[in-house]
mmCIF file of C-alpha atoms in Angstrom:
data_model
loop_
_atom_site.group_PDB
_atom_site.id
_atom_site.type_symbol
_atom_site.label_atom_id
_atom_site.label_comp_id
_atom_site.label_asym_id
_atom_site.label_seq_id
_atom_site.Cartn_x
_atom_site.Cartn_y
_atom_site.Cartn_z
ATOM 1 C CA GLU A 917 0.000 0.000 0.000
ATOM 2 C CA TRP A 918 1.088 3.566 -0.562
ATOM 3 C CA ALA A 919 2.038 5.698 2.432
ATOM 4 C CA THR A 920 1.929 9.138 0.844
ATOM 5 C CA SER A 921 1.047 10.838 -2.409
ATOM 6 C CA LEU A 922 2.164 14.227 -3.661
ATOM 7 C CA VAL A 923 -0.150 16.192 -5.908
ATOM 8 C CA VAL A 924 1.772 18.998 -7.597
ATOM 9 C CA PHE A 925 0.104 22.161 -8.931
ATOM 10 C CA PRO A 926 2.739 24.282 -10.744
ATOM 11 C CA GLU A 927 -0.012 26.586 -12.041
ATOM 12 C CA TYR A 928 -0.330 27.910 -8.446
ATOM 13 C CA ASP A 929 3.407 28.469 -7.905
ATOM 14 C CA ASP A 930 3.071 32.254 -7.936
ATOM 15 C CA GLU A 931 -0.387 32.337 -6.335
ATOM 16 C CA PHE A 932 0.003 31.373 -2.674
ATOM 17 C CA GLU A 933 -3.268 32.892 -1.486
ATOM 18 C CA LEU A 934 -5.224 31.282 -4.338
ATOM 19 C CA PHE A 935 -3.572 27.924 -3.557
ATOM 20 C CA VAL A 936 -4.639 28.296 0.098
ATOM 21 C CA GLU A 937 -8.195 29.049 -1.048
ATOM 22 C CA VAL A 938 -8.227 25.789 -3.044
ATOM 23 C CA CYS A 939 -6.774 23.790 -0.155
ATOM 24 C CA ASP A 940 -8.919 25.300 2.585
ATOM 25 C CA GLY A 941 -12.024 25.951 0.501
ATOM 26 C CA ILE A 942 -12.229 22.809 -1.635
ATOM 27 C CA ILE A 943 -9.811 20.053 -0.566
ATOM 28 C CA GLU A 944 -10.300 20.253 3.210
ATOM 29 C CA PRO A 945 -14.124 20.542 3.121
ATOM 30 C CA THR A 946 -14.212 17.560 0.733
ATOM 31 C CA VAL A 947 -12.097 15.473 3.120
ATOM 32 C CA VAL A 948 -14.398 16.428 6.000
ATOM 33 C CA ALA A 949 -17.622 15.896 4.003
ATOM 34 C CA THR A 950 -16.528 12.418 2.940
ATOM 35 C CA GLN A 951 -15.592 11.576 6.545
ATOM 36 C CA ALA A 952 -12.031 10.826 5.449
ATOM 37 C CA THR A 953 -10.228 12.747 8.214
ATOM 38 C CA GLU A 954 -9.492 9.477 10.019
ATOM 39 C CA VAL A 955 -8.155 7.923 6.821
ATOM 40 C CA ILE A 956 -5.889 10.612 5.362
ATOM 41 C CA GLY A 957 -3.682 13.367 6.647
ATOM 42 C CA ARG A 958 -3.029 16.494 4.614
ATOM 43 C CA ALA A 959 -0.142 18.951 4.353
ATOM 44 C CA TRP A 960 0.072 21.986 2.085
ATOM 45 C CA PHE A 961 3.430 23.127 0.679
ATOM 46 C CA HIS A 962 4.190 26.132 -1.520
ATOM 47 C CA PRO A 963 7.239 28.044 -2.834
ATOM 48 C CA TYR A 964 5.994 31.128 -0.938
ATOM 49 C CA TYR A 965 4.335 29.495 2.064
ATOM 50 C CA ASP A 966 3.612 32.227 4.608
ATOM 51 C CA ALA A 967 1.677 31.377 7.756
ATOM 52 C CA ASP A 968 1.100 35.074 8.409
ATOM 53 C CA LEU A 969 -0.966 35.267 5.211
ATOM 54 C CA VAL A 970 -2.947 32.233 6.363
ATOM 55 C CA GLY A 971 -3.545 34.171 9.571
ATOM 56 C CA HIS A 972 -4.131 31.234 11.865
ATOM 57 C CA THR A 973 -3.440 31.090 15.587
ATOM 58 C CA ASP A 974 -4.598 27.492 16.056
ATOM 59 C CA VAL A 975 -3.582 24.341 14.244
ATOM 60 C CA ILE A 976 -5.468 24.060 10.954
ATOM 61 C CA ALA A 977 -5.429 20.816 8.968
ATOM 62 C CA GLY A 978 -2.864 20.988 6.189
ATOM 63 C CA HIS A 979 -1.036 24.071 7.459
ATOM 64 C CA ALA A 980 2.183 24.660 9.337
ATOM 65 C CA VAL A 981 1.900 24.962 13.082
ATOM 66 C CA PRO A 982 1.451 28.691 13.885
ATOM 67 C CA HIS A 983 4.661 30.565 14.703
ATOM 68 C CA LYS A 984 3.510 31.553 18.201
ATOM 69 C CA MET A 985 2.834 27.898 19.024
ATOM 70 C CA VAL A 986 6.326 26.895 17.856
ATOM 71 C CA GLU A 987 7.765 29.726 19.963
ATOM 72 C CA GLY A 988 5.824 28.358 22.943
ATOM 73 C CA PHE A 989 7.159 24.850 22.286
ATOM 74 C CA MET A 990 10.702 26.263 22.081
ATOM 75 C CA ASN A 991 10.316 28.135 25.370
ATOM 76 C CA SER A 992 8.756 25.107 27.060
ATOM 77 C CA LEU A 993 11.493 22.756 25.876
ATOM 78 C CA ASN A 994 14.120 25.257 27.013
ATOM 79 C CA LEU A 995 12.583 25.298 30.493
ATOM 80 C CA GLU A 996 12.324 21.490 30.566
ATOM 81 C CA SER A 997 16.049 21.177 29.879
ATOM 82 C CA GLY A 998 16.540 22.536 33.401
ATOM 83 C CA SER A 999 19.587 24.552 32.486
ATOM 84 C CA GLY A 1000 17.720 27.294 30.648
ATOM 85 C CA LYS A 1001 20.394 26.956 27.995
ATOM 86 C CA GLY A 1002 18.414 25.130 25.335
ATOM 87 C CA GLU A 1003 18.917 26.387 21.822
ATOM 88 C CA THR A 1004 16.584 29.225 20.921
ATOM 89 C CA ILE A 1005 16.226 31.727 18.099
ATOM 90 C CA GLU A 1006 14.562 35.114 17.872
ATOM 91 C CA PHE A 1007 10.874 35.159 16.911
ATOM 92 C CA ASP A 1008 11.389 36.723 13.449
ATOM 93 C CA GLU A 1009 13.984 34.086 12.606
ATOM 94 C CA LEU A 1010 11.747 31.337 13.976
ATOM 95 C CA ALA A 1011 8.793 32.580 11.877
ATOM 96 C CA ALA A 1012 10.902 32.707 8.700
ATOM 97 C CA SER A 1013 12.263 29.209 9.360
ATOM 98 C CA ASN A 1014 8.818 27.842 10.245
ATOM 99 C CA ASN A 1015 7.572 29.082 6.857
ATOM 100 C CA LEU A 1016 10.627 27.629 5.136
ATOM 101 C CA VAL A 1017 9.674 24.169 6.422
ATOM 102 C CA ARG A 1018 6.671 24.378 4.063
ATOM 103 C CA HIS A 1019 8.542 25.711 1.015
ATOM 104 C CA THR A 1020 8.735 23.442 -2.031
ATOM 105 C CA PRO A 1021 9.671 24.090 -5.660
ATOM 106 C CA HIS A 1022 5.990 23.811 -6.654
ATOM 107 C CA ALA A 1023 2.630 24.169 -4.943
ATOM 108 C CA THR A 1024 2.067 20.702 -3.508
ATOM 109 C CA ILE A 1025 -0.507 18.792 -1.510
ATOM 110 C CA ASN A 1026 0.844 15.863 0.482
ATOM 111 C CA ILE A 1027 -1.785 13.213 1.171
ATOM 112 C CA LEU A 1028 -0.729 10.748 3.866
ATOM 113 C CA ARG A 1029 -2.314 7.545 5.056
ATOM 114 C CA ARG A 1030 -3.401 8.213 8.640
ATOM 115 C CA SER A 1031 -2.414 4.639 9.579
ATOM 116 C CA GLN A 1032 1.201 5.515 8.735
ATOM 117 C CA LEU A 1033 1.047 8.523 11.045
ATOM 118 C CA LYS A 1034 -0.350 6.326 13.810
ATOM 119 C CA ALA A 1035 2.364 3.715 13.182
ATOM 120 C CA ALA A 1036 5.052 6.387 13.525
ATOM 121 C CA ALA A 1037 3.517 7.520 16.827
ATOM 122 C CA GLU A 1038 3.462 3.931 18.093
ATOM 123 C CA TYR A 1039 7.100 3.488 17.071
ATOM 124 C CA GLU A 1040 8.054 6.613 19.011
ATOM 125 C CA LYS A 1041 6.278 5.285 22.109
ATOM 126 C CA GLY A 1042 8.590 2.273 22.007
ATOM 127 C CA LEU A 1043 11.716 4.435 22.118
ATOM 128 C CA GLY A 1044 11.419 4.943 25.864
ATOM 129 C CA ALA A 1045 13.868 7.568 27.138
ATOM 130 C CA LYS A 1046 15.096 8.192 23.584
ATOM 131 C CA ARG A 1047 11.621 9.284 22.509
ATOM 132 C CA PRO A 1048 11.630 12.890 21.266
ATOM 133 C CA LYS A 1049 9.894 15.392 23.527
ATOM 134 C CA PRO A 1050 6.380 16.340 22.333
ATOM 135 C CA ASN A 1051 6.433 19.050 19.654
ATOM 136 C CA SER A 1052 10.239 19.147 19.606
ATOM 137 C CA ILE A 1053 10.309 18.391 15.872
ATOM 138 C CA TYR A 1054 8.800 21.806 15.050
ATOM 139 C CA VAL A 1055 11.449 23.563 17.123
ATOM 140 C CA ARG A 1056 14.279 21.372 15.828
ATOM 141 C CA ASN A 1057 13.271 21.978 12.200
ATOM 142 C CA ALA A 1058 13.036 25.756 12.668
ATOM 143 C CA ILE A 1059 16.407 25.943 14.406
ATOM 144 C CA ARG A 1060 18.101 23.711 11.822
ATOM 145 C CA LEU A 1061 16.738 25.779 8.951
ATOM 146 C CA SER A 1062 17.735 29.038 10.624
ATOM 147 C CA ASN A 1063 21.293 27.699 10.923
ATOM 148 C CA HIS A 1064 21.442 26.928 7.157
ATOM 149 C CA LYS A 1065 20.199 30.190 5.683
#
């Protein structure tokens, strides 16, 4: 069985806001209307992905986690480290890197089998002490990308 499919829309490469309208106004409502949210996961990618243009403050299916949430995860993980010396970056840099996580050469919709996402979560549970801290991937990705600009 397939685990993921990429649907590429080069005609939307220069039209981020129009691409978001298609994703949020057609794709997502169709997934919900067909009761497929438990079957497939969705992720939107675009050459000019910009969460500020999306304007969300909560997690929205298909979109990057909002910048303020990633900042909160970063601050929380820094406090959990006990030393207060966890790696952090300034908010503007974090926001730019968080957008960069969703940049692709072409406007793209990633359709994932939800069972694969659940299998990955189960695998992580079995890692014991080596299991990544919740939400650390968002922080790690933003910091890594900020270090490679």
